[in-house]
Amino acid sequence: GAGVSQTPSNKVTEKGKYVELRCDPISGHTALYWYRQSLGQGPEFLIYFQGTGAADDSGLPNDRFFAVRPEGSVSTLKIQRTERGDSAVYLCASSQGQGYGYTFGSGTRLTVV
Amino acid sequence: GESVGLHLPTLSVQEGDNSIINCAYSNSASDYFIWYKQESGKGPQFIIDIRSNMDKRQGQRVTVLLNKTVKHLSLQIAATQPGDSAVYFCAEKLTGGYQKVTFGTGTKLQVIP
C-alpha cells in the first residue's frame, strides 16, 4: 500500500482482556518495528522484525506482550491480560531495511478501562 | 529518556519568524540522528537526518546542527508557518548493522498567526 496502515485506529478494552493490534507495512518493506507512545512522551521501542523473524524483542515490557509476522508482511501485536498501564498509542513503522528511514503508521490508541 | 509526563516543553513562535528546537541526546556512540514531526493523531514523520561526520545539514526551510562534543542537536525552521505546529522529536541510532532508533523527549511548537 501507499503507507503503513494500522487497525483499529482506536480500541477500548476492559482490564484483563486480550487484544490484537494489526500493522500493514508498505509493500516490499522487509523491516517492521513496533513502538509504544504514552501521552507527552516519545515513542518507545518494543520489537523489530526482519522478514518473518523477531530480530530484537528487547523492548517488550513483559511476557503479556507478543508479536508475530508469519509471512513477512502483516504483523500483529498481541497483549494478554491487559492492564490500565498498557493504555497508550501503539505505533508501527516499516523500512526497506537497515540504513533506510522509517515510515510510521498513524497508530492504534489503546485504552484499558 | 527522561520523562516529562504530560507537560511537553513548548515553544511559541510568531508566524514568519525562525524557530529553533533543541535536543540533548544520550548515547555518545550514536552516529546517526533524525528529526521527526508528529501532528495530533498521526505517527512521527521524517523531516531531516544527519550523520555524525557532519555538523550541519540543510533541507527545505529546515537545518539540523550537530554538536557531538556536548551531545546536542538543534532543528532550525525558517519562516515558520502555521502548518509547522506539531510536536518535534529528535532520535538517535547507531549505524553498522541493526540498531533501533531511540527517541528523545518532544518539543511542542506552537505557531502564532
PDB file of C-alpha atoms in Angstrom:
ATOM      1  CA  GLY A   1       0.000   0.000   0.000  1.00  0.00           C
ATOM      2  CA  ALA A   2       0.891   3.652  -0.138  1.00  0.00           C
ATOM      3  CA  GLY A   3       1.595   3.941   3.552  1.00  0.00           C
ATOM      4  CA  VAL A   4       1.707   1.947   6.769  1.00  0.00           C
ATOM      5  CA  SER A   5      -1.802   1.013   7.810  1.00  0.00           C
ATOM      6  CA  GLN A   6      -2.770   0.218  11.395  1.00  0.00           C
ATOM      7  CA  THR A   7      -6.071  -1.168  12.566  1.00  0.00           C
ATOM      8  CA  PRO A   8      -8.078  -0.473  14.550  1.00  0.00           C
ATOM      9  CA  SER A   9      -7.360   3.213  14.978  1.00  0.00           C
ATOM     10  CA  ASN A  10      -8.940   3.116  18.429  1.00  0.00           C
ATOM     11  CA  LYS A  11      -9.523   0.233  20.785  1.00  0.00           C
ATOM     12  CA  VAL A  12     -11.199   0.316  24.177  1.00  0.00           C
ATOM     13  CA  THR A  13     -10.972  -2.860  26.217  1.00  0.00           C
ATOM     14  CA  GLU A  14     -11.643  -3.954  29.745  1.00  0.00           C
ATOM     15  CA  LYS A  15      -8.852  -4.782  32.142  1.00  0.00           C
ATOM     16  CA  GLY A  16      -7.887  -8.420  31.856  1.00  0.00           C
ATOM     17  CA  LYS A  17      -9.000  -8.852  28.251  1.00  0.00           C
ATOM     18  CA  TYR A  18      -6.888  -9.907  25.269  1.00  0.00           C
ATOM     19  CA  VAL A  19      -6.290  -7.551  22.331  1.00  0.00           C
ATOM     20  CA  GLU A  20      -4.698  -7.785  18.908  1.00  0.00           C
ATOM     21  CA  LEU A  21      -3.363  -4.800  17.010  1.00  0.00           C
ATOM     22  CA  ARG A  22      -2.634  -5.082  13.298  1.00  0.00           C
ATOM     23  CA  CYS A  23       0.009  -3.446  11.128  1.00  0.00           C
ATOM     24  CA  ASP A  24       0.122  -3.499   7.329  1.00  0.00           C
ATOM     25  CA  PRO A  25       3.547  -2.233   6.265  1.00  0.00           C
ATOM     26  CA  ILE A  26       4.471  -0.649   2.968  1.00  0.00           C
ATOM     27  CA  SER A  27       4.646  -3.325   0.287  1.00  0.00           C
ATOM     28  CA  GLY A  28       8.171  -4.656  -0.092  1.00  0.00           C
ATOM     29  CA  HIS A  29       9.455  -3.291   3.208  1.00  0.00           C
ATOM     30  CA  THR A  30      11.340  -6.075   4.938  1.00  0.00           C
ATOM     31  CA  ALA A  31      11.852  -4.365   8.287  1.00  0.00           C
ATOM     32  CA  LEU A  32       8.954  -3.718  10.649  1.00  0.00           C
ATOM     33  CA  TYR A  33       9.008  -2.057  14.052  1.00  0.00           C
ATOM     34  CA  TRP A  34       6.525  -1.671  16.880  1.00  0.00           C
ATOM     35  CA  TYR A  35       6.741   1.290  19.239  1.00  0.00           C
ATOM     36  CA  ARG A  36       4.566   2.417  22.133  1.00  0.00           C
ATOM     37  CA  GLN A  37       3.898   6.074  22.908  1.00  0.00           C
ATOM     38  CA  SER A  38       2.447   7.310  26.170  1.00  0.00           C
ATOM     39  CA  LEU A  39       0.914  10.758  26.424  1.00  0.00           C
ATOM     40  CA  GLY A  40       3.519  13.501  26.299  1.00  0.00           C
ATOM     41  CA  GLN A  41       6.424  11.168  25.646  1.00  0.00           C
ATOM     42  CA  GLY A  42       8.467   9.967  22.718  1.00  0.00           C
ATOM     43  CA  PRO A  43       7.848   6.565  21.155  1.00  0.00           C
ATOM     44  CA  GLU A  44       9.490   3.668  22.976  1.00  0.00           C
ATOM     45  CA  PHE A  45      10.793   0.676  21.055  1.00  0.00           C
ATOM     46  CA  LEU A  46       9.044  -2.656  21.541  1.00  0.00           C
ATOM     47  CA  ILE A  47      10.127  -5.117  18.838  1.00  0.00           C
ATOM     48  CA  TYR A  48      11.769  -5.305  15.414  1.00  0.00           C
ATOM     49  CA  PHE A  49      11.147  -7.833  12.649  1.00  0.00           C
ATOM     50  CA  GLN A  50      13.420  -8.522   9.722  1.00  0.00           C
ATOM     51  CA  GLY A  51      11.306 -10.642   7.437  1.00  0.00           C
ATOM     52  CA  THR A  52       9.364 -13.171   9.466  1.00  0.00           C
ATOM     53  CA  GLY A  53      11.653 -13.311  12.463  1.00  0.00           C
ATOM     54  CA  ALA A  54      11.799 -11.089  15.510  1.00  0.00           C
ATOM     55  CA  ALA A  55      15.362  -9.818  15.357  1.00  0.00           C
ATOM     56  CA  ASP A  56      15.063  -7.772  18.534  1.00  0.00           C
ATOM     57  CA  ASP A  57      12.281  -8.070  21.102  1.00  0.00           C
ATOM     58  CA  SER A  58      14.198  -6.409  23.924  1.00  0.00           C
ATOM     59  CA  GLY A  59      11.617  -3.634  24.270  1.00  0.00           C
ATOM     60  CA  LEU A  60       8.645  -5.860  25.078  1.00  0.00           C
ATOM     61  CA  PRO A  61       7.807  -4.948  28.692  1.00  0.00           C
ATOM     62  CA  ASN A  62       6.824  -8.442  29.863  1.00  0.00           C
ATOM     63  CA  ASP A  63       5.533 -11.787  28.670  1.00  0.00           C
ATOM     64  CA  ARG A  64       1.992 -10.482  28.254  1.00  0.00           C
ATOM     65  CA  PHE A  65       3.192  -8.854  25.043  1.00  0.00           C
ATOM     66  CA  PHE A  66       3.869 -10.875  21.917  1.00  0.00           C
ATOM     67  CA  ALA A  67       4.113 -10.074  18.215  1.00  0.00           C
ATOM     68  CA  VAL A  68       4.136 -12.137  15.045  1.00  0.00           C
ATOM     69  CA  ARG A  69       4.792 -11.593  11.366  1.00  0.00           C
ATOM     70  CA  PRO A  70       4.179 -15.033   9.867  1.00  0.00           C
ATOM     71  CA  GLU A  71       4.542 -14.196   6.167  1.00  0.00           C
ATOM     72  CA  GLY A  72       6.975 -11.321   6.434  1.00  0.00           C
ATOM     73  CA  SER A  73       4.345  -8.699   5.698  1.00  0.00           C
ATOM     74  CA  VAL A  74       1.429  -8.027   8.074  1.00  0.00           C
ATOM     75  CA  SER A  75       2.280  -8.049  11.771  1.00  0.00           C
ATOM     76  CA  THR A  76       0.060  -8.465  14.807  1.00  0.00           C
ATOM     77  CA  LEU A  77       0.897  -7.234  18.285  1.00  0.00           C
ATOM     78  CA  LYS A  78      -0.890  -9.276  20.924  1.00  0.00           C
ATOM     79  CA  ILE A  79      -1.436  -8.223  24.518  1.00  0.00           C
ATOM     80  CA  GLN A  80      -2.804 -10.673  27.066  1.00  0.00           C
ATOM     81  CA  ARG A  81      -4.497  -9.831  30.360  1.00  0.00           C
ATOM     82  CA  THR A  82      -4.439  -6.121  29.590  1.00  0.00           C
ATOM     83  CA  GLU A  83      -3.745  -3.669  32.404  1.00  0.00           C
ATOM     84  CA  ARG A  84      -4.631   0.023  32.675  1.00  0.00           C
ATOM     85  CA  GLY A  85      -0.937   0.830  32.343  1.00  0.00           C
ATOM     86  CA  ASP A  86      -0.984  -0.641  28.834  1.00  0.00           C
ATOM     87  CA  SER A  87      -3.066   2.314  27.672  1.00  0.00           C
ATOM     88  CA  ALA A  88      -1.033   4.140  25.022  1.00  0.00           C
ATOM     89  CA  VAL A  89      -0.729   4.677  21.299  1.00  0.00           C
ATOM     90  CA  TYR A  90       0.901   1.699  19.611  1.00  0.00           C
ATOM     91  CA  LEU A  91       2.842   2.719  16.527  1.00  0.00           C
ATOM     92  CA  CYS A  92       4.086   0.543  13.718  1.00  0.00           C
ATOM     93  CA  ALA A  93       6.815   1.539  11.264  1.00  0.00           C
ATOM     94  CA  SER A  94       8.390  -0.152   8.284  1.00  0.00           C
ATOM     95  CA  SER A  95      11.514   0.375   6.219  1.00  0.00           C
ATOM     96  CA  GLN A  96      13.311  -1.155   3.281  1.00  0.00           C
ATOM     97  CA  GLY A  97      15.931  -2.435   5.646  1.00  0.00           C
ATOM     98  CA  GLN A  98      18.816  -1.234   7.723  1.00  0.00           C
ATOM     99  CA  GLY A  99      20.156   2.115   6.715  1.00  0.00           C
ATOM    100  CA  TYR A 100      16.773   3.312   5.461  1.00  0.00           C
ATOM    101  CA  GLY A 101      14.377   5.659   7.197  1.00  0.00           C
ATOM    102  CA  TYR A 102      11.215   4.514   8.897  1.00  0.00           C
ATOM    103  CA  THR A 103       7.684   5.275   7.747  1.00  0.00           C
ATOM    104  CA  PHE A 104       5.231   5.267  10.618  1.00  0.00           C
ATOM    105  CA  GLY A 105       1.553   4.472  10.629  1.00  0.00           C
ATOM    106  CA  SER A 106      -0.952   6.635  12.487  1.00  0.00           C
ATOM    107  CA  GLY A 107      -1.063   4.210  15.384  1.00  0.00           C
ATOM    108  CA  THR A 108      -3.707   2.398  17.400  1.00  0.00           C
ATOM    109  CA  ARG A 109      -4.882   4.203  20.506  1.00  0.00           C
ATOM    110  CA  LEU A 110      -5.468   1.526  23.144  1.00  0.00           C
ATOM    111  CA  THR A 111      -7.474   2.404  26.228  1.00  0.00           C
ATOM    112  CA  VAL A 112      -7.810  -0.149  29.001  1.00  0.00           C
ATOM    113  CA  VAL A 113     -10.683   0.622  31.375  1.00  0.00           C
TER     114      VAL A 113
ATOM    115  CA  GLY B   1      14.904   9.096  28.015  1.00  0.00           C
ATOM    116  CA  GLU B   2      13.866  11.458  30.691  1.00  0.00           C
ATOM    117  CA  SER B   3      10.114  11.647  31.148  1.00  0.00           C
ATOM    118  CA  VAL B   4       8.289  14.927  31.048  1.00  0.00           C
ATOM    119  CA  GLY B   5       4.915  13.365  31.736  1.00  0.00           C
ATOM    120  CA  LEU B   6       2.011  15.314  30.307  1.00  0.00           C
ATOM    121  CA  HIS B   7       3.855  18.602  30.101  1.00  0.00           C
ATOM    122  CA  LEU B   8       5.911  18.814  26.937  1.00  0.00           C
ATOM    123  CA  PRO B   9       8.326  21.721  26.631  1.00  0.00           C
ATOM    124  CA  THR B  10       6.564  24.249  24.424  1.00  0.00           C
ATOM    125  CA  LEU B  11       7.994  26.789  22.014  1.00  0.00           C
ATOM    126  CA  SER B  12       5.687  29.568  20.819  1.00  0.00           C
ATOM    127  CA  VAL B  13       6.773  31.375  17.673  1.00  0.00           C
ATOM    128  CA  GLN B  14       5.204  34.132  15.603  1.00  0.00           C
ATOM    129  CA  GLU B  15       4.338  33.145  12.057  1.00  0.00           C
ATOM    130  CA  GLY B  16       7.168  34.125   9.737  1.00  0.00           C
ATOM    131  CA  ASP B  17       9.839  34.027  12.428  1.00  0.00           C
ATOM    132  CA  ASN B  18      12.546  31.378  12.642  1.00  0.00           C
ATOM    133  CA  SER B  19      12.206  28.523  15.153  1.00  0.00           C
ATOM    134  CA  ILE B  20      14.996  26.699  16.930  1.00  0.00           C
ATOM    135  CA  ILE B  21      14.245  23.421  18.702  1.00  0.00           C
ATOM    136  CA  ASN B  22      16.963  21.884  20.835  1.00  0.00           C
ATOM    137  CA  CYS B  23      17.678  18.329  21.890  1.00  0.00           C
ATOM    138  CA  ALA B  24      20.263  16.636  24.076  1.00  0.00           C
ATOM    139  CA  TYR B  25      20.945  13.056  23.078  1.00  0.00           C
ATOM    140  CA  SER B  26      22.046  10.376  25.452  1.00  0.00           C
ATOM    141  CA  ASN B  27      24.437   7.942  23.760  1.00  0.00           C
ATOM    142  CA  SER B  28      27.876   9.265  22.829  1.00  0.00           C
ATOM    143  CA  ALA B  29      28.276   6.266  20.488  1.00  0.00           C
ATOM    144  CA  SER B  30      25.263   7.253  18.354  1.00  0.00           C
ATOM    145  CA  ASP B  31      26.300   8.269  14.878  1.00  0.00           C
ATOM    146  CA  TYR B  32      23.032   8.909  13.079  1.00  0.00           C
ATOM    147  CA  PHE B  33      20.389  11.412  14.134  1.00  0.00           C
ATOM    148  CA  ILE B  34      16.903  12.140  12.868  1.00  0.00           C
ATOM    149  CA  TRP B  35      14.279  14.780  13.481  1.00  0.00           C
ATOM    150  CA  TYR B  36      10.624  13.771  13.335  1.00  0.00           C
ATOM    151  CA  LYS B  37       7.474  15.874  13.265  1.00  0.00           C
ATOM    152  CA  GLN B  38       4.321  14.486  14.866  1.00  0.00           C
ATOM    153  CA  GLU B  39       0.929  16.077  14.331  1.00  0.00           C
ATOM    154  CA  SER B  40      -2.008  15.250  16.537  1.00  0.00           C
ATOM    155  CA  GLY B  41      -3.435  11.793  15.798  1.00  0.00           C
ATOM    156  CA  LYS B  42      -0.637  10.861  13.415  1.00  0.00           C
ATOM    157  CA  GLY B  43       2.592   8.923  13.563  1.00  0.00           C
ATOM    158  CA  PRO B  44       6.002  10.626  13.517  1.00  0.00           C
ATOM    159  CA  GLN B  45       7.018  11.940  10.102  1.00  0.00           C
ATOM    160  CA  PHE B  46      10.666  12.115   8.973  1.00  0.00           C
ATOM    161  CA  ILE B  47      11.950  15.669   8.497  1.00  0.00           C
ATOM    162  CA  ILE B  48      15.716  15.537   8.167  1.00  0.00           C
ATOM    163  CA  ASP B  49      18.665  13.422   9.249  1.00  0.00           C
ATOM    164  CA  ILE B  50      22.364  13.903   9.825  1.00  0.00           C
ATOM    165  CA  ARG B  51      25.333  11.580  10.248  1.00  0.00           C
ATOM    166  CA  SER B  52      27.990  12.155  12.853  1.00  0.00           C
ATOM    167  CA  ASN B  53      30.645  13.025  10.276  1.00  0.00           C
ATOM    168  CA  MET B  54      28.727  16.245   9.569  1.00  0.00           C
ATOM    169  CA  ASP B  55      27.900  19.189  11.815  1.00  0.00           C
ATOM    170  CA  LYS B  56      25.251  20.803   9.628  1.00  0.00           C
ATOM    171  CA  ARG B  57      22.744  19.698   7.042  1.00  0.00           C
ATOM    172  CA  GLN B  58      20.149  21.755   5.232  1.00  0.00           C
ATOM    173  CA  GLY B  59      16.816  20.814   3.750  1.00  0.00           C
ATOM    174  CA  GLN B  60      13.897  22.820   2.516  1.00  0.00           C
ATOM    175  CA  ARG B  61      13.333  25.507   5.208  1.00  0.00           C
ATOM    176  CA  VAL B  62      14.985  23.242   7.809  1.00  0.00           C
ATOM    177  CA  THR B  63      18.542  22.966   9.059  1.00  0.00           C
ATOM    178  CA  VAL B  64      19.918  20.473  11.561  1.00  0.00           C
ATOM    179  CA  LEU B  65      23.028  21.278  13.595  1.00  0.00           C
ATOM    180  CA  LEU B  66      25.009  18.640  15.459  1.00  0.00           C
ATOM    181  CA  ASN B  67      27.493  19.293  18.251  1.00  0.00           C
ATOM    182  CA  LYS B  68      29.000  15.944  19.231  1.00  0.00           C
ATOM    183  CA  THR B  69      31.199  17.490  21.925  1.00  0.00           C
ATOM    184  CA  VAL B  70      28.202  18.351  24.078  1.00  0.00           C
ATOM    185  CA  LYS B  71      25.809  15.766  22.559  1.00  0.00           C
ATOM    186  CA  HIS B  72      23.445  18.418  21.287  1.00  0.00           C
ATOM    187  CA  LEU B  73      21.205  18.646  18.240  1.00  0.00           C
ATOM    188  CA  SER B  74      19.115  21.512  17.032  1.00  0.00           C
ATOM    189  CA  LEU B  75      16.462  21.897  14.374  1.00  0.00           C
ATOM    190  CA  GLN B  76      16.042  25.299  12.785  1.00  0.00           C
ATOM    191  CA  ILE B  77      12.884  26.060  10.837  1.00  0.00           C
ATOM    192  CA  ALA B  78      12.970  29.161   8.677  1.00  0.00           C
ATOM    193  CA  ALA B  79       9.912  31.363   8.165  1.00  0.00           C
ATOM    194  CA  THR B  80       7.732  29.258  10.451  1.00  0.00           C
ATOM    195  CA  GLN B  81       4.229  28.601   9.149  1.00  0.00           C
ATOM    196  CA  PRO B  82       1.020  27.524  10.936  1.00  0.00           C
ATOM    197  CA  GLY B  83       1.406  24.091   9.341  1.00  0.00           C
ATOM    198  CA  ASP B  84       4.640  23.655  11.275  1.00  0.00           C
ATOM    199  CA  SER B  85       2.684  23.444  14.534  1.00  0.00           C
ATOM    200  CA  ALA B  86       3.344  19.956  15.896  1.00  0.00           C
ATOM    201  CA  VAL B  87       5.491  18.027  18.366  1.00  0.00           C
ATOM    202  CA  TYR B  88       9.080  17.575  17.240  1.00  0.00           C
ATOM    203  CA  PHE B  89      11.255  14.656  18.352  1.00  0.00           C
ATOM    204  CA  CYS B  90      14.939  14.087  17.909  1.00  0.00           C
ATOM    205  CA  ALA B  91      16.051  10.481  17.591  1.00  0.00           C
ATOM    206  CA  GLU B  92      19.397   8.727  17.645  1.00  0.00           C
ATOM    207  CA  LYS B  93      20.756   5.488  16.265  1.00  0.00           C
ATOM    208  CA  LEU B  94      23.979   3.626  15.769  1.00  0.00           C
ATOM    209  CA  THR B  95      24.787   2.633  12.209  1.00  0.00           C
ATOM    210  CA  GLY B  96      26.624  -0.516  11.272  1.00  0.00           C
ATOM    211  CA  GLY B  97      24.289  -3.478  11.415  1.00  0.00           C
ATOM    212  CA  TYR B  98      20.979  -3.474  13.203  1.00  0.00           C
ATOM    213  CA  GLN B  99      20.338  -0.815  15.782  1.00  0.00           C
ATOM    214  CA  LYS B 100      16.977   0.591  16.767  1.00  0.00           C
ATOM    215  CA  VAL B 101      16.026   4.233  16.677  1.00  0.00           C
ATOM    216  CA  THR B 102      15.719   5.771  20.144  1.00  0.00           C
ATOM    217  CA  PHE B 103      13.509   8.820  20.524  1.00  0.00           C
ATOM    218  CA  GLY B 104      14.155  11.737  22.809  1.00  0.00           C
ATOM    219  CA  THR B 105      11.674  13.947  24.600  1.00  0.00           C
ATOM    220  CA  GLY B 106       9.499  16.013  22.319  1.00  0.00           C
ATOM    221  CA  THR B 107       9.054  19.758  21.998  1.00  0.00           C
ATOM    222  CA  LYS B 108       5.705  21.222  21.104  1.00  0.00           C
ATOM    223  CA  LEU B 109       5.913  24.025  18.558  1.00  0.00           C
ATOM    224  CA  GLN B 110       3.015  26.493  18.556  1.00  0.00           C
ATOM    225  CA  VAL B 111       2.898  28.950  15.691  1.00  0.00           C
ATOM    226  CA  ILE B 112       1.020  32.132  16.426  1.00  0.00           C
ATOM    227  CA  PRO B 113      -0.690  33.527  13.320  1.00  0.00           C
TER     228      PRO B 113
END
